[in-house]
Amino acid sequence: MCLLSVVLLGNKSCSSKALGDFVNLLKTSDKVELFAVDAFPTAAQEQTLDATYVADYKVLEFIPTDPVEATSLTLAAVEVKNFDLINVKNCPFMAKYALRFSKGKDRVTMVISSAPCGKARMIFASGAKERNLELTPENSLEAAIQKIVSKPLIK
Amino acid sequence: MRQQCLTRALTILAVLCFAAHLLPAQDLFEIKFTDKANVKYKGLLVIFNDSKMYMRVAYNAENMYKVVNVDYKSEHGKTDGSEYLVLLGSNPKFITAAGQYGYNPDHIIFLENQEKPYLTDNPDDTSKLLHADSFKALTKQEINDAYLREFYSSTESDYLALRKMFGMDLSTLKLKPNVNTNTNTAGTTMHLIIAANTNIGDIGMSCTRDQSSLTAEFKGIASSLGISYKQYLINGDNFTKAAVQNTLNGLYPGTNDIVIFVYRGHGFRWNDQQGAWPQLDMRSSPYTRIGDNTALDLDYVFKTIKGKGGRLNIVLGDCCNSTIDMPSPLTGSEFLAMQANNNYNDDKLRALFMNTKGNLLATAASPGEVSWANNANGGFFTVSFLQSLREEISYLRDDAADWRDLINNTVTGARRKSSTGVCSNCTLQNGIYHYDVTPKN
């Protein structure tokens, strides 16, 4: 295996570029919002005025984040090691959280399906085709979200 | 830059496609390489499955023509974020006279951005690394007796098997339909039902690939057996629970017919579910909510097909069996792209499909587990099934074809493909099955 290491050391991975162009927006976003959302999206014609939707997912709860937490979410969202770019799980996407990254009028929403069916769905406000990503088993993105949602409330 | 990454990703897939952790069964590859002393080597790589393969290496040395057999196993993984595959050589044995010098087995290394692999006989010394002169999958047209004799002696069982496999042995050529006194193929129909979620964003491509592989394989098998073939595809926008139920309702197999149902899509289990078999997720859009009108119990499909009275019923579910955070509705009902080469051993095919009766139900994962797929190869379980099927009916196998061996090898193959040594990001999938197949009276 040491040969492989030597040989492969010359191969720099595409790093975050492998995830797509939206990574730049994520990295330079000036606003990151975290939501708990419904498991399935709601078609536009079925959405109601008394509810809030993020990328068609009904918001169940807005989860406030401080700047440090927002940074940890951003870093985890652009970390290529958190995503399996080759293999996919044959399980249904069940949304649990949504991360909305904004910079000016540009917005990208990353909808998260949690373990054991860890997946992410990138949805672009521009209307660009959505991107499906597979979360790795020990990814830091779900861990970062879990750390935020499990913190004790200060009253 | 993006184009470079895309090209790179496609190259990874292409390499993995023909050579990585989802190696095709029973395929032949040729590799040519030249060592530092300018000795030219020609290798014939014979792949049974991703853990069982060998290479015959032919070369001239010491004024002799030499052929050596090297056993191989594959290892796949990731280093510094890059995928790699290495075929590890071992146990070199000379087929011809050995001469004065031995042969250090070569390890074959596939890098993600190289079409041709590297070879080395010393993993600790990078100065010995060689870049292959060529590497290709062999087509039927390229394989003739003279070619095989470059690597085999005329009495070797694999030489004789390969001759039969590629139609060079006149005594094995038969007119089709094959008239066999032990089996009556007249009036037998193979019904192939595939429900594949080809439209869904995350796994649609892998489902499409599996659908193509399965239809090509079973169509070829029916043709080889000289039996009728009917195919029912439930896919695209027609991928619904109603479409499966309508198909099953309209299925009337004869008492000597074979019914094969394969599901490729998402699967899950309710959080209060008791039974071991997964729910098939019959939604092709994420906007459709999971419910009684979209979920179909694989066991229900099996029991329905079993009740139709066909002679041999095979039901396979290549999907997850992991729990979702939903209870069952109260009203609920019960990884080198493979090409079908159609080089089947007719006797083994008959043993498997014509001389058996009963039922087989299998799924890709145990309760609580996910199953895996990738776009280049398809579902690990489906690919393992096709590999095992080809291995079971191969000319290169000496023992009798048997469904229990086949399904055992399928489960083992899918488990190996999902193991950390082969797929670093996967979790282990342990397929389960119910087997009730016996010899036909």
mmCIF file of N, CA and C in Angstrom, chain A residues 29-142:
data_model
loop_
_atom_site.group_PDB
_atom_site.id
_atom_site.type_symbol
_atom_site.label_atom_id
_atom_site.label_comp_id
_atom_site.label_asym_id
_atom_site.label_seq_id
_atom_site.Cartn_x
_atom_site.Cartn_y
_atom_site.Cartn_z
ATOM 1 N N SER A 29 -20.954 33.251 1.599
ATOM 2 C CA SER A 29 -22.290 33.708 2.006
ATOM 3 C C SER A 29 -22.203 34.631 3.221
ATOM 4 N N ASP A 30 -23.097 35.606 3.250
ATOM 5 C CA ASP A 30 -23.081 36.501 4.406
ATOM 6 C C ASP A 30 -24.225 36.188 5.372
ATOM 7 N N LYS A 31 -24.993 35.158 5.050
ATOM 8 C CA LYS A 31 -26.079 34.771 5.953
ATOM 9 C C LYS A 31 -26.297 33.258 5.851
ATOM 10 N N VAL A 32 -26.332 32.602 6.986
ATOM 11 C CA VAL A 32 -26.600 31.165 7.037
ATOM 12 C C VAL A 32 -27.755 30.941 8.001
ATOM 13 N N GLU A 33 -28.796 30.281 7.524
ATOM 14 C CA GLU A 33 -29.961 30.019 8.377
ATOM 15 C C GLU A 33 -30.211 28.519 8.457
ATOM 16 N N LEU A 34 -30.599 28.078 9.626
ATOM 17 C CA LEU A 34 -30.865 26.655 9.860
ATOM 18 C C LEU A 34 -32.335 26.468 10.241
ATOM 19 N N PHE A 35 -32.982 25.522 9.581
ATOM 20 C CA PHE A 35 -34.399 25.253 9.835
ATOM 21 C C PHE A 35 -34.615 23.757 10.074
ATOM 22 N N ALA A 36 -35.581 23.443 10.913
ATOM 23 C CA ALA A 36 -36.113 22.075 10.949
ATOM 24 C C ALA A 36 -37.291 22.080 9.968
ATOM 25 N N VAL A 37 -37.337 21.092 9.086
ATOM 26 C CA VAL A 37 -38.353 21.125 8.025
ATOM 27 C C VAL A 37 -39.136 19.818 7.959
ATOM 28 N N ASP A 38 -40.247 19.876 7.241
ATOM 29 C CA ASP A 38 -41.084 18.699 6.995
ATOM 30 C C ASP A 38 -40.299 17.676 6.154
ATOM 31 N N ALA A 39 -40.678 16.428 6.244
ATOM 32 C CA ALA A 39 -39.928 15.364 5.544
ATOM 33 C C ALA A 39 -40.036 15.444 4.026
ATOM 34 N N PHE A 40 -41.157 15.988 3.526
ATOM 35 C CA PHE A 40 -41.373 16.029 2.076
ATOM 36 C C PHE A 40 -41.657 17.461 1.631
ATOM 37 N N PRO A 41 -41.242 17.835 0.428
ATOM 38 C CA PRO A 41 -41.564 19.174 -0.066
ATOM 39 C C PRO A 41 -43.048 19.291 -0.406
ATOM 40 N N THR A 42 -43.531 20.503 -0.440
ATOM 41 C CA THR A 42 -44.929 20.758 -0.785
ATOM 42 C C THR A 42 -44.965 21.512 -2.108
ATOM 43 N N ALA A 43 -45.718 21.010 -3.041
ATOM 44 C CA ALA A 43 -45.811 21.664 -4.345
ATOM 45 C C ALA A 43 -46.345 23.091 -4.158
ATOM 46 N N ALA A 44 -45.886 24.002 -5.004
ATOM 47 C CA ALA A 44 -46.206 25.429 -4.844
ATOM 48 C C ALA A 44 -47.713 25.673 -4.716
ATOM 49 N N GLN A 45 -48.507 24.984 -5.524
ATOM 50 C CA GLN A 45 -49.950 25.218 -5.519
ATOM 51 C C GLN A 45 -50.631 24.717 -4.254
ATOM 52 N N GLU A 46 -49.925 23.914 -3.487
ATOM 53 C CA GLU A 46 -50.500 23.380 -2.241
ATOM 54 C C GLU A 46 -49.972 24.086 -0.998
ATOM 55 N N GLN A 47 -49.092 25.043 -1.198
ATOM 56 C CA GLN A 47 -48.537 25.756 -0.054
ATOM 57 C C GLN A 47 -49.548 26.770 0.479
ATOM 58 N N THR A 48 -49.553 26.942 1.803
ATOM 59 C CA THR A 48 -50.515 27.855 2.430
ATOM 60 C C THR A 48 -49.814 29.095 2.957
ATOM 61 N N LEU A 49 -50.574 30.171 3.086
ATOM 62 C CA LEU A 49 -49.997 31.453 3.477
ATOM 63 C C LEU A 49 -49.579 31.474 4.951
ATOM 64 N N ASP A 50 -50.178 30.627 5.739
ATOM 65 C CA ASP A 50 -49.851 30.655 7.168
ATOM 66 C C ASP A 50 -48.601 29.855 7.509
ATOM 67 N N ALA A 51 -47.967 29.314 6.510
ATOM 68 C CA ALA A 51 -46.739 28.553 6.766
ATOM 69 C C ALA A 51 -45.580 29.157 5.991
ATOM 70 N N THR A 52 -44.374 28.870 6.460
ATOM 71 C CA THR A 52 -43.170 29.330 5.767
ATOM 72 C C THR A 52 -42.515 28.132 5.091
ATOM 73 N N TYR A 53 -41.996 28.342 3.906
ATOM 74 C CA TYR A 53 -41.378 27.254 3.144
ATOM 75 C C TYR A 53 -39.948 27.641 2.747
ATOM 76 N N VAL A 54 -39.085 26.667 2.800
ATOM 77 C CA VAL A 54 -37.715 26.856 2.314
ATOM 78 C C VAL A 54 -37.516 25.830 1.219
ATOM 79 N N ALA A 55 -37.300 26.321 0.006
ATOM 80 C CA ALA A 55 -37.136 25.415 -1.140
ATOM 81 C C ALA A 55 -38.274 24.393 -1.180
ATOM 82 N N ASP A 56 -39.472 24.852 -0.933
ATOM 83 C CA ASP A 56 -40.704 24.043 -0.946
ATOM 84 C C ASP A 56 -40.877 23.148 0.283
ATOM 85 N N TYR A 57 -39.945 23.156 1.184
ATOM 86 C CA TYR A 57 -40.084 22.357 2.417
ATOM 87 C C TYR A 57 -40.707 23.240 3.501
ATOM 88 N N LYS A 58 -41.756 22.766 4.105
ATOM 89 C CA LYS A 58 -42.434 23.531 5.157
ATOM 90 C C LYS A 58 -41.522 23.639 6.378
ATOM 91 N N VAL A 59 -41.356 24.863 6.855
ATOM 92 C CA VAL A 59 -40.501 25.093 8.018
ATOM 93 C C VAL A 59 -41.265 24.714 9.283
ATOM 94 N N LEU A 60 -40.693 23.831 10.057
ATOM 95 C CA LEU A 60 -41.297 23.446 11.335
ATOM 96 C C LEU A 60 -40.749 24.297 12.468
ATOM 97 N N GLU A 61 -39.508 24.740 12.303
ATOM 98 C CA GLU A 61 -38.878 25.536 13.345
ATOM 99 C C GLU A 61 -37.666 26.262 12.780
ATOM 100 N N PHE A 62 -37.513 27.517 13.131
ATOM 101 C CA PHE A 62 -36.290 28.245 12.795
ATOM 102 C C PHE A 62 -35.313 28.043 13.951
ATOM 103 N N ILE A 63 -34.117 27.616 13.659
ATOM 104 C CA ILE A 63 -33.136 27.339 14.710
ATOM 105 C C ILE A 63 -32.060 28.416 14.656
ATOM 106 N N PRO A 64 -32.023 29.306 15.646
ATOM 107 C CA PRO A 64 -31.037 30.396 15.606
ATOM 108 C C PRO A 64 -29.607 29.882 15.748
ATOM 109 N N THR A 65 -28.702 30.533 15.068
ATOM 110 C CA THR A 65 -27.277 30.160 15.161
ATOM 111 C C THR A 65 -26.451 31.409 15.425
ATOM 112 N N ASP A 66 -25.389 31.240 16.222
ATOM 113 C CA ASP A 66 -24.478 32.377 16.418
ATOM 114 C C ASP A 66 -23.402 32.316 15.327
ATOM 115 N N PRO A 67 -22.576 33.333 15.204
ATOM 116 C CA PRO A 67 -21.577 33.376 14.115
ATOM 117 C C PRO A 67 -20.635 32.165 14.105
ATOM 118 N N VAL A 68 -20.270 31.696 15.270
ATOM 119 C CA VAL A 68 -19.359 30.536 15.316
ATOM 120 C C VAL A 68 -20.064 29.300 14.764
ATOM 121 N N GLU A 69 -21.306 29.142 15.143
ATOM 122 C CA GLU A 69 -22.075 27.996 14.653
ATOM 123 C C GLU A 69 -22.309 28.096 13.140
ATOM 124 N N ALA A 70 -22.585 29.317 12.688
ATOM 125 C CA ALA A 70 -22.797 29.511 11.245
ATOM 126 C C ALA A 70 -21.537 29.143 10.462
ATOM 127 N N THR A 71 -20.404 29.516 11.006
ATOM 128 C CA THR A 71 -19.133 29.181 10.347
ATOM 129 C C THR A 71 -18.919 27.667 10.330
ATOM 130 N N SER A 72 -19.241 27.023 11.442
ATOM 131 C CA SER A 72 -19.051 25.562 11.488
ATOM 132 C C SER A 72 -19.966 24.870 10.470
ATOM 133 N N LEU A 73 -21.162 25.394 10.292
ATOM 134 C CA LEU A 73 -22.080 24.813 9.296
ATOM 135 C C LEU A 73 -21.534 25.009 7.880
ATOM 136 N N THR A 74 -21.016 26.209 7.618
ATOM 137 C CA THR A 74 -20.486 26.497 6.284
ATOM 138 C C THR A 74 -19.285 25.602 5.968
ATOM 139 N N LEU A 75 -18.393 25.499 6.930
ATOM 140 C CA LEU A 75 -17.200 24.675 6.709
ATOM 141 C C LEU A 75 -17.585 23.216 6.458
ATOM 142 N N ALA A 76 -18.562 22.747 7.222
ATOM 143 C CA ALA A 76 -18.993 21.349 7.042
ATOM 144 C C ALA A 76 -19.682 21.159 5.696
ATOM 145 N N ALA A 77 -20.397 22.181 5.239
ATOM 146 C CA ALA A 77 -21.135 22.065 3.970
ATOM 147 C C ALA A 77 -20.220 22.051 2.754
ATOM 148 N N VAL A 78 -19.011 22.588 2.897
ATOM 149 C CA VAL A 78 -18.093 22.610 1.747
ATOM 150 C C VAL A 78 -16.962 21.586 1.904
ATOM 151 N N GLU A 79 -17.019 20.804 2.950
ATOM 152 C CA GLU A 79 -15.975 19.798 3.175
ATOM 153 C C GLU A 79 -16.237 18.570 2.298
ATOM 154 N N VAL A 80 -15.367 18.357 1.328
ATOM 155 C CA VAL A 80 -15.586 17.299 0.343
ATOM 156 C C VAL A 80 -15.623 15.916 0.994
ATOM 157 N N LYS A 81 -14.933 15.764 2.126
ATOM 158 C CA LYS A 81 -14.907 14.448 2.785
ATOM 159 C C LYS A 81 -16.266 14.065 3.366
ATOM 160 N N ASN A 82 -17.149 15.039 3.480
ATOM 161 C CA ASN A 82 -18.484 14.740 4.010
ATOM 162 C C ASN A 82 -19.406 14.112 2.975
ATOM 163 N N PHE A 83 -18.945 14.069 1.714
ATOM 164 C CA PHE A 83 -19.820 13.612 0.637
ATOM 165 C C PHE A 83 -19.181 12.456 -0.121
ATOM 166 N N ASP A 84 -19.984 11.450 -0.420
ATOM 167 C CA ASP A 84 -19.543 10.340 -1.246
ATOM 168 C C ASP A 84 -19.970 10.658 -2.672
ATOM 169 N N LEU A 85 -19.001 10.886 -3.535
ATOM 170 C CA LEU A 85 -19.316 11.318 -4.900
ATOM 171 C C LEU A 85 -19.519 10.137 -5.843
ATOM 172 N N ILE A 86 -19.418 8.931 -5.324
ATOM 173 C CA ILE A 86 -19.540 7.751 -6.191
ATOM 174 C C ILE A 86 -20.727 6.871 -5.809
ATOM 175 N N ASN A 87 -20.810 6.530 -4.552
ATOM 176 C CA ASN A 87 -21.820 5.549 -4.126
ATOM 177 C C ASN A 87 -23.056 6.227 -3.539
ATOM 178 N N VAL A 88 -24.193 5.575 -3.726
ATOM 179 C CA VAL A 88 -25.449 6.120 -3.186
ATOM 180 C C VAL A 88 -26.198 5.043 -2.414
ATOM 181 N N LYS A 89 -26.943 5.481 -1.425
ATOM 182 C CA LYS A 89 -27.763 4.552 -0.646
ATOM 183 C C LYS A 89 -29.151 4.452 -1.286
ATOM 184 N N ASN A 90 -29.708 3.253 -1.266
ATOM 185 C CA ASN A 90 -31.032 3.035 -1.879
ATOM 186 C C ASN A 90 -32.162 3.292 -0.878
ATOM 187 N N CYS A 91 -32.087 4.402 -0.200
ATOM 188 C CA CYS A 91 -33.126 4.711 0.798
ATOM 189 C C CYS A 91 -33.798 6.039 0.446
ATOM 190 N N PRO A 92 -35.043 6.208 0.859
ATOM 191 C CA PRO A 92 -35.759 7.428 0.485
ATOM 192 C C PRO A 92 -35.286 8.652 1.274
ATOM 193 N N PHE A 93 -35.153 9.752 0.570
ATOM 194 C CA PHE A 93 -34.759 11.028 1.181
ATOM 195 C C PHE A 93 -35.891 11.507 2.079
ATOM 196 N N MET A 94 -35.575 11.673 3.360
ATOM 197 C CA MET A 94 -36.560 12.180 4.326
ATOM 198 C C MET A 94 -35.961 13.427 4.955
ATOM 199 N N ALA A 95 -36.390 14.582 4.487
ATOM 200 C CA ALA A 95 -35.773 15.825 4.953
ATOM 201 C C ALA A 95 -35.974 16.021 6.451
ATOM 202 N N LYS A 96 -34.967 16.599 7.093
ATOM 203 C CA LYS A 96 -35.081 16.901 8.517
ATOM 204 C C LYS A 96 -34.666 18.351 8.784
ATOM 205 N N TYR A 97 -33.601 18.769 8.121
ATOM 206 C CA TYR A 97 -33.109 20.142 8.297
ATOM 207 C C TYR A 97 -32.868 20.773 6.934
ATOM 208 N N ALA A 98 -32.880 22.097 6.931
ATOM 209 C CA ALA A 98 -32.500 22.834 5.723
ATOM 210 C C ALA A 98 -31.554 23.946 6.133
ATOM 211 N N LEU A 99 -30.503 24.093 5.349
ATOM 212 C CA LEU A 99 -29.536 25.171 5.567
ATOM 213 C C LEU A 99 -29.669 26.124 4.397
ATOM 214 N N ARG A 100 -29.934 27.395 4.678
ATOM 215 C CA ARG A 100 -30.055 28.359 3.576
ATOM 216 C C ARG A 100 -28.872 29.319 3.629
ATOM 217 N N PHE A 101 -28.117 29.351 2.545
ATOM 218 C CA PHE A 101 -26.946 30.224 2.429
ATOM 219 C C PHE A 101 -27.319 31.366 1.488
ATOM 220 N N SER A 102 -27.121 32.600 1.933
ATOM 221 C CA SER A 102 -27.487 33.753 1.113
ATOM 222 C C SER A 102 -26.304 34.697 0.965
ATOM 223 N N LYS A 103 -26.231 35.261 -0.231
ATOM 224 C CA LYS A 103 -25.277 36.343 -0.480
ATOM 225 C C LYS A 103 -25.977 37.293 -1.444
ATOM 226 N N GLY A 104 -26.385 38.417 -0.921
ATOM 227 C CA GLY A 104 -27.197 39.312 -1.737
ATOM 228 C C GLY A 104 -28.485 38.605 -2.130
ATOM 229 N N LYS A 105 -28.751 38.581 -3.427
ATOM 230 C CA LYS A 105 -29.976 37.917 -3.887
ATOM 231 C C LYS A 105 -29.753 36.431 -4.208
ATOM 232 N N ASP A 106 -28.494 36.022 -4.215
ATOM 233 C CA ASP A 106 -28.200 34.611 -4.491
ATOM 234 C C ASP A 106 -28.491 33.766 -3.264
ATOM 235 N N ARG A 107 -29.124 32.632 -3.508
ATOM 236 C CA ARG A 107 -29.421 31.734 -2.388
ATOM 237 C C ARG A 107 -29.260 30.275 -2.811
ATOM 238 N N VAL A 108 -28.697 29.500 -1.931
ATOM 239 C CA VAL A 108 -28.616 28.053 -2.124
ATOM 240 C C VAL A 108 -29.142 27.401 -0.854
ATOM 241 N N THR A 109 -30.022 26.444 -1.027
ATOM 242 C CA THR A 109 -30.533 25.724 0.143
ATOM 243 C C THR A 109 -30.032 24.291 0.102
ATOM 244 N N MET A 110 -29.482 23.855 1.200
ATOM 245 C CA MET A 110 -29.035 22.470 1.325
ATOM 246 C C MET A 110 -30.015 21.773 2.279
ATOM 247 N N VAL A 111 -30.804 20.857 1.729
ATOM 248 C CA VAL A 111 -31.774 20.124 2.545
ATOM 249 C C VAL A 111 -31.115 18.812 2.971
ATOM 250 N N ILE A 112 -31.242 18.493 4.241
ATOM 251 C CA ILE A 112 -30.528 17.346 4.803
ATOM 252 C C ILE A 112 -31.492 16.227 5.196
ATOM 253 N N SER A 113 -31.202 15.025 4.737
ATOM 254 C CA SER A 113 -31.863 13.806 5.220
ATOM 255 C C SER A 113 -30.867 13.126 6.147
ATOM 256 N N SER A 114 -31.298 12.827 7.359
ATOM 257 C CA SER A 114 -30.349 12.358 8.376
ATOM 258 C C SER A 114 -30.068 10.856 8.284
ATOM 259 N N ALA A 115 -29.030 10.427 8.996
ATOM 260 C CA ALA A 115 -28.687 9.007 9.103
ATOM 261 C C ALA A 115 -29.882 8.225 9.671
ATOM 262 N N PRO A 116 -30.105 6.977 9.266
ATOM 263 C CA PRO A 116 -29.203 6.178 8.435
ATOM 264 C C PRO A 116 -29.257 6.505 6.944
ATOM 265 N N CYS A 117 -30.204 7.346 6.532
ATOM 266 C CA CYS A 117 -30.292 7.694 5.109
ATOM 267 C C CYS A 117 -29.713 9.089 4.908
ATOM 268 N N GLY A 118 -28.436 9.234 5.215
ATOM 269 C CA GLY A 118 -27.799 10.540 5.113
ATOM 270 C C GLY A 118 -27.606 10.990 3.681
ATOM 271 N N LYS A 119 -28.340 12.016 3.318
ATOM 272 C CA LYS A 119 -28.246 12.576 1.966
ATOM 273 C C LYS A 119 -28.420 14.081 2.058
ATOM 274 N N ALA A 120 -27.981 14.796 1.034
ATOM 275 C CA ALA A 120 -28.199 16.241 0.966
ATOM 276 C C ALA A 120 -28.722 16.579 -0.416
ATOM 277 N N ARG A 121 -29.604 17.535 -0.455
ATOM 278 C CA ARG A 121 -30.163 17.977 -1.742
ATOM 279 C C ARG A 121 -29.894 19.469 -1.867
ATOM 280 N N MET A 122 -29.162 19.841 -2.899
ATOM 281 C CA MET A 122 -28.849 21.259 -3.122
ATOM 282 C C MET A 122 -29.917 21.837 -4.041
ATOM 283 N N ILE A 123 -30.541 22.912 -3.594
ATOM 284 C CA ILE A 123 -31.594 23.546 -4.398
ATOM 285 C C ILE A 123 -31.234 25.015 -4.582
ATOM 286 N N PHE A 124 -31.273 25.449 -5.814
ATOM 287 C CA PHE A 124 -30.781 26.782 -6.161
ATOM 288 C C PHE A 124 -31.941 27.729 -6.430
ATOM 289 N N ALA A 125 -31.847 28.913 -5.867
ATOM 290 C CA ALA A 125 -32.887 29.915 -6.085
ATOM 291 C C ALA A 125 -32.913 30.331 -7.553
ATOM 292 N N SER A 126 -31.784 30.185 -8.224
ATOM 293 C CA SER A 126 -31.694 30.588 -9.634
ATOM 294 C C SER A 126 -32.511 29.670 -10.533
ATOM 295 N N GLY A 127 -32.971 28.548 -9.996
ATOM 296 C CA GLY A 127 -33.727 27.602 -10.813
ATOM 297 C C GLY A 127 -32.834 26.570 -11.482
ATOM 298 N N ALA A 128 -31.524 26.658 -11.212
ATOM 299 C CA ALA A 128 -30.611 25.654 -11.777
ATOM 300 C C ALA A 128 -31.003 24.267 -11.271
ATOM 301 N N LYS A 129 -30.649 23.255 -12.045
ATOM 302 C CA LYS A 129 -31.035 21.890 -11.684
ATOM 303 C C LYS A 129 -30.489 21.530 -10.303
ATOM 304 N N GLU A 130 -31.320 20.908 -9.493
ATOM 305 C CA GLU A 130 -30.871 20.553 -8.152
ATOM 306 C C GLU A 130 -29.829 19.450 -8.195
ATOM 307 N N ARG A 131 -29.083 19.348 -7.137
ATOM 308 C CA ARG A 131 -27.987 18.385 -7.080
ATOM 309 C C ARG A 131 -28.189 17.493 -5.857
ATOM 310 N N ASN A 132 -28.092 16.193 -6.073
ATOM 311 C CA ASN A 132 -28.213 15.239 -4.972
ATOM 312 C C ASN A 132 -26.828 14.797 -4.526
ATOM 313 N N LEU A 133 -26.605 14.810 -3.238
ATOM 314 C CA LEU A 133 -25.310 14.422 -2.697
ATOM 315 C C LEU A 133 -25.516 13.373 -1.611
ATOM 316 N N GLU A 134 -24.546 12.493 -1.511
ATOM 317 C CA GLU A 134 -24.615 11.432 -0.514
ATOM 318 C C GLU A 134 -23.734 11.804 0.665
ATOM 319 N N LEU A 135 -24.289 11.830 1.856
ATOM 320 C CA LEU A 135 -23.483 12.142 3.037
ATOM 321 C C LEU A 135 -22.749 10.883 3.494
ATOM 322 N N THR A 136 -21.501 11.042 3.881
ATOM 323 C CA THR A 136 -20.739 9.902 4.392
ATOM 324 C C THR A 136 -21.206 9.580 5.821
ATOM 325 N N PRO A 137 -20.977 8.347 6.265
ATOM 326 C CA PRO A 137 -21.529 7.934 7.565
ATOM 327 C C PRO A 137 -21.113 8.827 8.738
ATOM 328 N N GLU A 138 -19.865 9.225 8.796
ATOM 329 C CA GLU A 138 -19.393 10.009 9.952
ATOM 330 C C GLU A 138 -19.195 11.465 9.554
ATOM 331 N N ASN A 139 -20.099 12.017 8.772
ATOM 332 C CA ASN A 139 -19.882 13.379 8.270
ATOM 333 C C ASN A 139 -19.997 14.416 9.384
ATOM 334 N N SER A 140 -19.275 15.508 9.183
ATOM 335 C CA SER A 140 -19.269 16.557 10.209
ATOM 336 C C SER A 140 -20.457 17.505 10.059
ATOM 337 N N LEU A 141 -21.180 17.408 8.944
ATOM 338 C CA LEU A 141 -22.319 18.311 8.736
ATOM 339 C C LEU A 141 -23.471 17.964 9.683
ATOM 340 N N GLU A 142 -23.845 16.688 9.698
ATOM 341 C CA GLU A 142 -24.912 16.283 10.624
ATOM 342 C C GLU A 142 -24.477 16.513 12.073
#
